Every structure is written in structure tokens, then in C-alpha cells.
Tab-separated table of C-alpha atoms in Angstrom:
chain	number	residue	atom	x	y	z
M	15	UNK	CA	-9.184	-1.644	-28.721
M	16	UNK	CA	-6.255	-4.697	-28.487
M	17	UNK	CA	-5.385	-5.830	-26.184
M	18	UNK	CA	-1.883	-4.535	-24.651
M	19	UNK	CA	0.336	-6.869	-23.229
M	20	UNK	CA	2.079	-4.981	-20.028
M	21	UNK	CA	5.713	-3.636	-20.623
M	22	UNK	CA	8.684	-5.431	-18.705
M	23	UNK	CA	8.396	-4.611	-14.925
M	24	UNK	CA	11.243	-2.972	-13.599
M	25	UNK	CA	11.868	-6.696	-10.656
M	26	UNK	CA	13.691	-4.059	-8.165
M	27	UNK	CA	10.659	-2.096	-8.090
M	28	UNK	CA	8.309	-5.057	-7.594
M	29	UNK	CA	12.269	-6.792	-4.340
M	30	UNK	CA	11.678	-3.535	-2.778
M	31	UNK	CA	7.932	-3.586	-2.750
M	32	UNK	CA	7.627	-7.060	-1.210
M	33	UNK	CA	10.939	-5.610	1.174
M	34	UNK	CA	8.027	-2.702	3.161
M	35	UNK	CA	5.101	-5.765	2.748
M	36	UNK	CA	7.170	-7.333	5.320
M	37	UNK	CA	7.912	-5.076	7.302
M	38	UNK	CA	3.865	-4.064	7.483
M	39	UNK	CA	3.142	-7.311	9.249
M	40	UNK	CA	6.501	-7.106	11.387
M	41	UNK	CA	5.351	-3.407	12.392
M	42	UNK	CA	1.010	-4.374	12.652
M	43	UNK	CA	2.926	-7.618	15.248
M	44	UNK	CA	5.101	-4.876	17.084
M	45	UNK	CA	2.154	-2.254	17.701
M	46	UNK	CA	-0.042	-4.455	19.972
M	47	UNK	CA	2.501	-4.324	22.450
M	48	UNK	CA	3.346	-1.025	21.937
M	49	UNK	CA	0.087	0.677	21.074
M	50	UNK	CA	1.152	4.144	21.937
M	51	UNK	CA	3.697	3.792	19.030
M	52	UNK	CA	7.246	6.013	21.490
M	53	UNK	CA	9.283	2.781	22.234
M	54	UNK	CA	7.947	0.790	19.261
M	55	UNK	CA	10.300	-1.499	17.575
M	56	UNK	CA	10.354	-0.879	13.659
M	57	UNK	CA	8.489	2.201	14.824
M	58	UNK	CA	8.038	4.109	11.471
M	59	UNK	CA	6.641	1.044	9.310
M	60	UNK	CA	3.794	2.482	8.319
M	61	UNK	CA	5.759	5.187	6.366
M	62	UNK	CA	5.340	2.015	4.022
M	63	UNK	CA	1.938	2.770	2.624
M	64	UNK	CA	3.288	6.591	1.545
M	65	UNK	CA	6.397	4.670	0.350
M	66	UNK	CA	3.618	3.016	-1.781
M	67	UNK	CA	1.954	5.133	-3.007
M	68	UNK	CA	5.091	6.204	-4.651
M	69	UNK	CA	5.459	3.215	-6.486
M	70	UNK	CA	2.877	3.218	-7.261
M	71	UNK	CA	2.437	7.212	-8.709
M	72	UNK	CA	5.297	5.437	-10.922
M	73	UNK	CA	3.983	2.024	-12.133
M	74	UNK	CA	1.121	3.751	-13.400
M	75	UNK	CA	2.390	6.689	-15.234
M	76	UNK	CA	5.071	4.426	-16.438
M	77	UNK	CA	3.120	1.344	-17.835
M	78	UNK	CA	0.282	3.771	-18.591
M	79	UNK	CA	0.818	7.320	-20.407
M	80	UNK	CA	2.361	6.627	-23.725
M	81	UNK	CA	-0.325	4.857	-24.489
M	82	UNK	CA	-3.699	6.731	-24.515
M	83	UNK	CA	-4.769	6.835	-28.102
M	84	UNK	CA	-4.922	3.141	-27.857
M	85	UNK	CA	-6.953	2.505	-24.670
M	86	UNK	CA	-9.465	4.254	-23.447
M	87	UNK	CA	-10.546	5.508	-19.949
M	88	UNK	CA	-12.862	2.496	-19.627
M	89	UNK	CA	-10.647	-0.215	-20.685
M	90	UNK	CA	-7.605	1.593	-18.233
M	91	UNK	CA	-10.046	0.970	-15.363
M	92	UNK	CA	-10.805	-2.731	-16.494
M	93	UNK	CA	-6.890	-3.417	-16.872
M	94	UNK	CA	-6.389	-2.440	-12.934
M	95	UNK	CA	-9.853	-3.494	-11.335
M	96	UNK	CA	-8.050	-7.475	-12.051
M	97	UNK	CA	-4.509	-6.315	-10.882
M	98	UNK	CA	-6.355	-4.990	-7.840
M	99	UNK	CA	-9.352	-6.097	-6.628
M	100	UNK	CA	-9.602	-10.010	-7.207
M	101	UNK	CA	-7.400	-9.456	-3.906
M	102	UNK	CA	-9.621	-7.356	-2.288
M	103	UNK	CA	-12.463	-10.028	-3.247
M	104	UNK	CA	-10.155	-11.750	-0.839
M	105	UNK	CA	-9.445	-10.329	2.226
M	106	UNK	CA	-13.048	-8.903	2.518
M	107	UNK	CA	-13.664	-12.822	2.616
M	108	UNK	CA	-11.121	-13.623	4.796
M	109	UNK	CA	-11.909	-10.703	7.588
M	110	UNK	CA	-15.217	-12.378	7.346
M	111	UNK	CA	-14.834	-15.777	8.452
M	112	UNK	CA	-12.181	-14.606	11.007
M	113	UNK	CA	-13.994	-11.652	12.590
M	114	UNK	CA	-16.455	-13.410	15.257
M	115	UNK	CA	-12.045	-14.954	16.158
M	116	UNK	CA	-12.031	-11.878	17.295
M	117	UNK	CA	-14.470	-11.144	19.735
M	118	UNK	CA	-12.108	-12.058	22.862
M	119	UNK	CA	-10.126	-8.078	21.788
M	120	UNK	CA	-13.312	-6.738	19.465
M	121	UNK	CA	-16.134	-6.869	22.067
M	122	UNK	CA	-18.674	-4.701	20.194
M	123	UNK	CA	-18.517	-7.621	17.006
M	124	UNK	CA	-20.492	-9.221	19.666
M	125	UNK	CA	-22.969	-6.988	19.781
M	126	UNK	CA	-23.862	-4.899	16.830
M	127	UNK	CA	-27.002	-6.380	14.233
M	128	UNK	CA	-25.598	-9.026	12.508
M	129	UNK	CA	-27.402	-6.062	9.632
M	130	UNK	CA	-24.357	-3.746	9.442
M	131	UNK	CA	-21.991	-6.893	9.184
M	132	UNK	CA	-23.388	-7.906	6.024
M	133	UNK	CA	-23.996	-3.656	5.172
M	134	UNK	CA	-19.800	-4.127	6.052
M	135	UNK	CA	-19.115	-7.058	4.396
M	136	UNK	CA	-21.011	-5.657	0.277
M	137	UNK	CA	-19.816	-2.018	1.274
M	138	UNK	CA	-16.322	-3.193	0.888
M	139	UNK	CA	-15.883	-6.573	-1.844
M	140	UNK	CA	-17.627	-2.873	-3.386
M	141	UNK	CA	-14.920	-0.992	-2.141
M	142	UNK	CA	-17.168	0.828	-0.728
M	143	UNK	CA	-15.528	3.411	3.030
M	144	UNK	CA	-17.387	2.506	5.926
M	145	UNK	CA	-18.990	5.140	7.965
M	146	UNK	CA	-18.285	6.143	10.959
M	147	UNK	CA	-22.004	4.624	11.796
M	148	UNK	CA	-21.529	1.487	10.425
M	149	UNK	CA	-17.779	0.209	12.221
M	150	UNK	CA	-19.158	-2.779	13.758
M	151	UNK	CA	-15.179	-3.481	15.299
M	152	UNK	CA	-14.764	-0.044	17.499
M	153	UNK	CA	-12.187	2.152	15.294
M	154	UNK	CA	-13.731	3.110	12.668
M	155	UNK	CA	-12.197	1.778	9.815
M	156	UNK	CA	-12.899	2.078	6.914
M	157	UNK	CA	-13.172	-1.752	6.227
M	158	UNK	CA	-13.252	-2.896	9.884
M	159	UNK	CA	-13.109	-6.664	8.326
M	160	UNK	CA	-9.943	-5.527	6.572
M	161	UNK	CA	-8.717	-3.050	8.660
M	162	UNK	CA	-5.367	-2.028	5.977
M	163	UNK	CA	-8.386	-2.453	2.330
M	164	UNK	CA	-7.623	2.272	3.469
M	165	UNK	CA	-5.097	1.650	1.630
M	166	UNK	CA	-6.427	0.474	-1.096
M	167	UNK	CA	-9.478	3.562	-2.158
M	168	UNK	CA	-6.916	5.466	-2.269
M	169	UNK	CA	-5.670	3.324	-4.585
M	170	UNK	CA	-9.386	3.181	-6.320
M	171	UNK	CA	-9.007	7.590	-6.088
M	172	UNK	CA	-5.673	7.926	-6.991
M	173	UNK	CA	-5.709	5.387	-10.046
M	174	UNK	CA	-9.164	7.473	-10.966
M	175	UNK	CA	-7.656	11.049	-10.174
M	176	UNK	CA	-5.177	10.477	-12.945
M	177	UNK	CA	-7.235	8.230	-15.792
M	178	UNK	CA	-8.995	11.878	-15.854
M	179	UNK	CA	-6.826	14.694	-13.884
M	180	UNK	CA	-3.083	14.507	-14.042
M	181	UNK	CA	-2.598	12.333	-17.413
M	182	UNK	CA	-4.135	15.232	-18.965
M	183	UNK	CA	-0.658	17.905	-16.740
M	184	UNK	CA	2.146	18.928	-18.450
M	185	UNK	CA	5.030	17.285	-16.631
M	186	UNK	CA	5.676	21.121	-15.544
M	187	UNK	CA	1.769	21.444	-14.615
M	188	UNK	CA	3.052	18.189	-12.701
M	189	UNK	CA	6.448	19.298	-10.834
M	190	UNK	CA	4.135	22.399	-9.651
M	191	UNK	CA	1.048	19.537	-8.295
M	192	UNK	CA	3.847	18.269	-6.796
M	193	UNK	CA	5.770	21.023	-4.859
M	194	UNK	CA	2.190	21.532	-3.049
M	195	UNK	CA	1.696	18.427	-1.898
M	196	UNK	CA	4.893	18.116	-0.886
M	197	UNK	CA	3.794	21.419	1.487
M	198	UNK	CA	0.423	19.860	2.754
M	199	UNK	CA	3.000	16.551	3.959
M	200	UNK	CA	5.158	19.399	6.262
M	201	UNK	CA	1.987	20.686	6.738
M	202	UNK	CA	0.998	17.388	8.972
M	203	UNK	CA	4.892	16.320	10.191
M	204	UNK	CA	5.745	20.296	11.035
M	205	UNK	CA	2.107	19.867	13.169
M	206	UNK	CA	2.101	23.634	11.213
M	207	UNK	CA	-2.160	22.348	10.472
M	208	UNK	CA	-2.984	25.578	8.574
M	209	UNK	CA	-6.397	24.331	7.790
M	210	UNK	CA	-6.947	23.290	11.344
M	211	UNK	CA	-8.667	19.665	10.226
M	212	UNK	CA	-6.723	18.106	13.120
M	213	UNK	CA	-8.173	18.717	16.795
M	214	UNK	CA	-4.086	19.377	17.806
M	215	UNK	CA	-0.795	18.748	15.677
M	216	UNK	CA	0.665	15.654	15.739
M	217	UNK	CA	3.859	15.841	14.161
M	218	UNK	CA	3.439	12.788	11.812
M	219	UNK	CA	1.418	11.113	9.161
M	220	UNK	CA	-0.404	7.871	11.197
M	221	UNK	CA	-3.005	7.964	9.761
M	222	UNK	CA	-6.326	7.622	6.741
M	223	UNK	CA	-8.488	5.183	8.116
M	224	UNK	CA	-12.073	6.472	8.947
M	225	UNK	CA	-14.213	8.610	7.305
M	226	UNK	CA	-13.531	12.163	9.307
M	227	UNK	CA	-12.298	14.890	7.516
M	228	UNK	CA	-9.065	15.085	10.091
M	229	UNK	CA	-8.316	11.180	9.055
M	230	UNK	CA	-9.628	12.387	4.496
M	231	UNK	CA	-6.999	15.059	5.673
M	232	UNK	CA	-4.516	12.557	6.116
M	233	UNK	CA	-4.781	10.036	3.808
M	234	UNK	CA	-5.004	12.242	0.871
M	235	UNK	CA	-2.381	13.987	2.151
M	236	UNK	CA	0.041	10.477	2.401
M	237	UNK	CA	-1.635	9.816	-1.447
M	238	UNK	CA	-0.608	12.980	-3.782
M	239	UNK	CA	2.790	14.061	-2.436
M	240	UNK	CA	3.853	10.149	-3.185
M	241	UNK	CA	1.434	9.649	-5.826
M	242	UNK	CA	2.222	12.266	-8.093
M	243	UNK	CA	5.793	12.661	-7.512
M	244	UNK	CA	6.298	9.092	-8.581
M	245	UNK	CA	4.237	9.956	-12.084
M	246	UNK	CA	7.036	12.931	-12.321
M	247	UNK	CA	9.616	10.636	-12.403
M	248	UNK	CA	8.276	8.216	-14.062
M	249	UNK	CA	7.904	11.334	-16.951
M	250	UNK	CA	10.838	12.454	-16.303
M	251	UNK	CA	13.366	9.512	-16.621
M	252	UNK	CA	12.242	8.936	-20.590
M	253	UNK	CA	13.961	12.022	-21.224
M	254	UNK	CA	16.799	11.200	-19.716
M	255	UNK	CA	17.441	7.905	-21.812
M	256	UNK	CA	21.087	7.626	-23.429
M	257	UNK	CA	22.506	4.055	-24.840
M	258	UNK	CA	25.057	3.379	-22.125
M	259	UNK	CA	22.154	4.861	-19.412
M	260	UNK	CA	19.117	2.613	-20.861
M	261	UNK	CA	16.476	3.585	-17.184
M	262	UNK	CA	16.992	7.099	-17.177
M	263	UNK	CA	17.866	7.652	-13.702
M	264	UNK	CA	20.503	9.535	-12.443
M	265	UNK	CA	20.830	6.781	-9.546
M	266	UNK	CA	22.497	3.380	-9.740
M	267	UNK	CA	24.019	1.047	-7.805
M	268	UNK	CA	25.995	-2.404	-8.378
M	269	UNK	CA	24.438	-4.792	-6.062
M	270	UNK	CA	20.626	-1.828	-5.454
M	271	UNK	CA	17.883	-4.191	-4.760
M	272	UNK	CA	19.646	-5.380	-1.450
M	273	UNK	CA	21.376	-1.065	-1.165
M	274	UNK	CA	17.773	0.116	-1.323
M	275	UNK	CA	16.308	-2.863	0.633
M	276	UNK	CA	18.522	-1.698	3.518
M	277	UNK	CA	17.454	1.938	3.797
M	278	UNK	CA	13.971	0.723	3.616
M	279	UNK	CA	14.319	-1.078	6.978
M	280	UNK	CA	16.913	1.073	8.681
M	281	UNK	CA	14.129	3.918	7.773
M	282	UNK	CA	11.657	1.716	8.721
M	283	UNK	CA	12.067	0.485	12.210
M	284	UNK	CA	13.990	4.429	13.311
M	285	UNK	CA	12.497	4.110	16.840
M	286	UNK	CA	9.660	7.498	17.170
M	287	UNK	CA	12.928	10.905	17.551
M	288	UNK	CA	12.815	11.931	21.598
M	289	UNK	CA	10.708	9.511	22.019
M	290	UNK	CA	7.632	11.256	21.870
M	291	UNK	CA	5.739	12.625	18.702
M	292	UNK	CA	7.402	16.059	18.822
M	293	UNK	CA	8.162	17.967	16.356
M	294	UNK	CA	11.752	16.538	15.561
M	295	UNK	CA	9.865	13.061	14.780
M	296	UNK	CA	8.245	15.147	12.041
M	297	UNK	CA	11.301	16.545	10.318
M	298	UNK	CA	12.284	13.068	10.488
M	299	UNK	CA	9.673	11.266	8.513
M	300	UNK	CA	9.704	14.500	6.289
M	301	UNK	CA	12.465	13.821	5.059
M	302	UNK	CA	11.591	10.332	4.029
M	303	UNK	CA	8.595	11.234	2.190
M	304	UNK	CA	9.595	14.463	0.132
M	305	UNK	CA	13.772	12.756	0.017
M	306	UNK	CA	14.336	9.626	0.638
M	307	UNK	CA	12.253	7.437	-1.066
M	308	UNK	CA	12.222	9.246	-4.134
M	309	UNK	CA	16.424	8.197	-3.955
M	310	UNK	CA	15.016	4.401	-3.615
M	311	UNK	CA	13.132	4.634	-6.955
M	312	UNK	CA	15.494	6.257	-8.413
M	313	UNK	CA	18.010	4.059	-7.303
M	314	UNK	CA	16.040	0.568	-8.023
M	315	UNK	CA	14.547	3.127	-11.406
M	316	UNK	CA	18.658	2.598	-12.374
M	317	UNK	CA	20.306	-0.626	-11.107
M	318	UNK	CA	19.582	-3.891	-12.421
M	319	UNK	CA	20.609	-7.451	-10.696
M	320	UNK	CA	23.232	-9.098	-11.419
M	321	UNK	CA	23.465	-12.217	-10.357
M	322	UNK	CA	19.903	-14.634	-10.308
M	323	UNK	CA	19.968	-15.586	-7.718
M	324	UNK	CA	18.700	-11.417	-6.370
M	325	UNK	CA	16.640	-11.154	-9.438
M	326	UNK	CA	14.661	-15.083	-8.190
M	327	UNK	CA	14.200	-13.497	-4.810
M	328	UNK	CA	12.840	-9.632	-6.163
M	329	UNK	CA	10.705	-11.128	-8.292
M	330	UNK	CA	9.166	-14.158	-5.487
M	331	UNK	CA	9.016	-10.526	-3.366
M	332	UNK	CA	7.076	-9.069	-5.722
M	333	UNK	CA	4.702	-11.716	-6.453
M	334	UNK	CA	3.947	-11.931	-2.892
M	335	UNK	CA	3.600	-8.399	-1.782
M	336	UNK	CA	0.663	-7.439	-2.562
M	337	UNK	CA	-1.086	-10.585	-1.706
M	338	UNK	CA	1.245	-10.343	1.706
M	339	UNK	CA	-0.861	-6.585	2.350
M	340	UNK	CA	-3.929	-6.996	2.041
M	341	UNK	CA	-3.737	-10.527	3.301
M	342	UNK	CA	-2.247	-10.404	6.153
M	343	UNK	CA	-4.349	-8.445	9.027
M	344	UNK	CA	-6.901	-10.721	10.500
M	345	UNK	CA	-3.952	-12.628	11.477
M	346	UNK	CA	-2.821	-9.723	13.572
M	347	UNK	CA	-6.561	-8.885	15.555
M	348	UNK	CA	-6.254	-12.337	16.439
M	349	UNK	CA	-2.482	-11.603	17.829
M	350	UNK	CA	-3.966	-8.772	19.072
M	351	UNK	CA	-6.314	-11.864	21.637
M	352	UNK	CA	-3.612	-13.381	22.710
M	353	UNK	CA	-1.152	-10.792	23.725
M	354	UNK	CA	-4.195	-9.485	25.349
M	355	UNK	CA	-4.931	-12.981	27.365
M	356	UNK	CA	-2.412	-13.465	27.783
M	357	UNK	CA	-0.079	-10.558	28.906
M	358	UNK	CA	1.437	-12.880	31.126
M	359	UNK	CA	2.944	-15.271	29.163
M	360	UNK	CA	6.307	-15.789	28.679
M	361	UNK	CA	8.418	-13.971	26.571
M	362	UNK	CA	9.482	-18.261	24.452
M	363	UNK	CA	5.672	-18.556	24.193
M	364	UNK	CA	4.933	-14.422	22.068
M	365	UNK	CA	8.163	-15.552	20.152
M	366	UNK	CA	7.195	-18.152	19.174
M	367	UNK	CA	2.989	-16.826	18.297
M	368	UNK	CA	4.482	-14.380	16.852
M	369	UNK	CA	6.901	-16.022	14.420
M	370	UNK	CA	3.961	-18.411	13.988
M	371	UNK	CA	2.213	-15.048	12.644
M	372	UNK	CA	4.141	-14.175	10.259
M	373	UNK	CA	5.493	-16.956	8.554
M	374	UNK	CA	1.821	-18.073	8.689
M	375	UNK	CA	1.538	-14.264	7.314
M	376	UNK	CA	3.767	-15.201	4.060
M	377	UNK	CA	1.808	-19.166	3.888
M	378	UNK	CA	-1.909	-17.351	3.678
M	379	UNK	CA	-0.559	-14.867	1.043
M	380	UNK	CA	1.787	-17.548	-1.174
M	381	UNK	CA	-1.503	-20.004	-1.482
M	382	UNK	CA	-4.241	-17.542	-2.025
M	383	UNK	CA	-2.250	-15.844	-5.221
M	384	UNK	CA	-1.256	-19.219	-6.588
M	385	UNK	CA	-4.882	-21.010	-5.996
M	386	UNK	CA	-7.427	-17.473	-6.722
M	387	UNK	CA	-5.675	-13.746	-7.821
M	388	UNK	CA	-3.352	-15.710	-10.562
M	389	UNK	CA	-6.049	-17.732	-11.853
M	390	UNK	CA	-8.740	-15.023	-11.486
M	391	UNK	CA	-6.644	-12.629	-13.374
M	392	UNK	CA	-6.152	-14.864	-15.499
M	393	UNK	CA	-9.559	-15.639	-16.519
M	394	UNK	CA	-10.789	-12.136	-16.327
M	395	UNK	CA	-7.871	-10.871	-18.454
M	396	UNK	CA	-9.262	-13.718	-21.130
M	397	UNK	CA	-13.236	-12.625	-20.860
M	398	UNK	CA	-12.407	-9.442	-19.700
M	399	UNK	CA	-9.658	-7.873	-21.392
M	400	UNK	CA	-8.103	-10.051	-24.307
M	401	UNK	CA	-10.752	-8.438	-27.640
M	402	UNK	CA	-10.862	-11.177	-30.464
M	403	UNK	CA	-9.855	-9.970	-33.710
M	404	UNK	CA	-13.192	-9.385	-35.101
M	405	UNK	CA	-11.611	-9.835	-39.138
M	406	UNK	CA	-10.750	-13.329	-38.044
């Protein structure tokens, strides 16, 4: 089949993905100073993952739902691999290169065998989650070389489920699944724990990065409602499209990008409600995931940039969002080491160090994007996706 060109992008949604990525960096920077999270600044920054899943469902539905007569399942998987996997490889390589620089904060690194490290490295390259028995750092992560890759594992799972199941469902059945998945979100955030997967109610969705029953339950719960909801929104909007409302979204605003960005920054920055992981905090997170994030996507989809500066900001943030997310965390491991080894360093030094980490995360992501990701994806597109017309 001939190569299908990408559809026009929702530039505001791209920009919002970048805003969320920036907030993830800030969340991780502050995390080491408040390891239990109760008083942490940018306390709900981890909800950016749930927002990413919602955007992913919307974008996948918008980009591919009406193309299956012109595209095979294998064509879909190739396109997704070309889009996602080069940066998975690069994030793993960066994490591997910096592994031993973090040994001061993670002494287990110096105690495990070289074969286990090599095994983790190759499993990460092929997006195979490492079980706890393969841990090399002490956190039980599915990718101990680059922690945030756990969410990319679920992103891959979402794409597989979409290709084989979700795309075949009628809209009404998809809506039913959204409601069911929403219940599982409430099961976590309200401490119901209907299936007794958790050792104790914790009233939040933080987790999903280990191959254990409780963490897998959290991970799939975090994935399913946002992804399915985004997919449902992408299906409903075309039916509402008119000449006066070309996006079909019922929500729009002048300066929509800036208003939506402000909403996300506030949602991610609110401290833990009542100072701990109680029911109030769970209600807050449930409201953010079930209601606010879909509202933000509708606002972003229904609005448009009205000046060149906003359009440039959205494009830059959209371009760099994925590279930032997938490459910044190895720098966080080093930041954690500095904080642990120099707890009495003056405040100005911590501010300078963390500012440097934030700036370096952006610069590293931009350089990797320009020097590696864009050229590699273009090469893969030419060699793997674009098929020559055999009639010529």
C-alpha cells in the first residue's frame, strides 16, 4: 500500500504535551527533597503521565481511525515504531552511559553482575520490561536504566490493544469501556480496592513502574481510562463538525493554549491535599483525570493559535516534548546523588544545580532530537514506510 502522509496536527495539543513534559522535569527535581511527597512542590506532576495517555488516545484515533481501509495492521505498527522507538533506544543508551555515575546514590549498581546489566540493557532496547529479579538499581523498575520508559511500555500496549481490539468497537461500546475504566480509576483514588490488589489503600494513582501485581494493576488503570477517553473524544468530534465549528469541539477560547497550559500547571502544582494521601487527595486526582484532563483536550482541540508567537511556542514544545520525557531522567539520577551527598550545601548551590539540570534536560533533548531522532525517523520513513510505485 502507498504511504499515507500524516494528517494536520492539533498544534495546541502538541504544545500542551510540551508543557506537561516541562512540569514532569520540575516534579522530578523537587521529588528528591520530599521523597514521601506530602509537602512536595509540583506534587501532582506525576499526573502528567495520565494526561499523556489521554492525548495519545486522541491522537491515535484522529490519525488512524479512518485509515484502516488503506493501511494494514503491520503498517500501523511500523508507523508507531518509527515514531516512538528511536528515542526509546537513545534514552536507554543515555541511561546506560550514565549508570555508574549514579553509584553513590544507588550502591546496588556496583554489586550486581555485568551480565545482569547487559541483560537489562538489551531488554530495554526491545521494550521488554525487567522483572524485579533483574533489578540493578534497587527500585524494581521495568527499565532500571531509564525509569520513565515504564510509561512507554504501556504506550506500546495501548497501541497493540487499539490495533487488535479498540478500533473495531462501535462508539457506544467504546463509551461503555470508558465508564468501566473510569470505575477502576475511582477504585484506586477512593481507596476502594475491590480486587485486593493493593496492600493498603493509598488514594492516588502513583505507580505502574514494576512488574508486580499491584504495580501492573495501577499501570493498566492509569492507561485505560485516559487512552479510551481520548479515543472516544476523537470519534465524537467529527460528528459535531460544522462550517462554524470545524474542530467539532464544544469548547473553545481565545488564547486557548495559554488557558489550557495554566490549568495543567495548576493541576500538577497543587500540594497533596490535607498533607497526606487521604480521601481528599484521591477525590482531587479522580476529578483531574476523569473531568479536567478531558476538558483540557477539548479546549485545546477546539481552540486555535491566533498569533505567530503562540504557534511557534506550541510547535517547539510539541517537537521537544517526547525527547524531553524520554531523556531527562538519567540526569535526575545524578541530581539525586548530589542532593544525597551534599545535603548541607547552601541554598543558592541547590538552586543553581537544579536550574542547570532543568536547562540541560531541555538542551540534551533538543540536541538529540535534531542530531538523531529526526534524521533517523526520516531515514526509516524512506526505507521502511514509503513504498515505491511498482508500476513505474
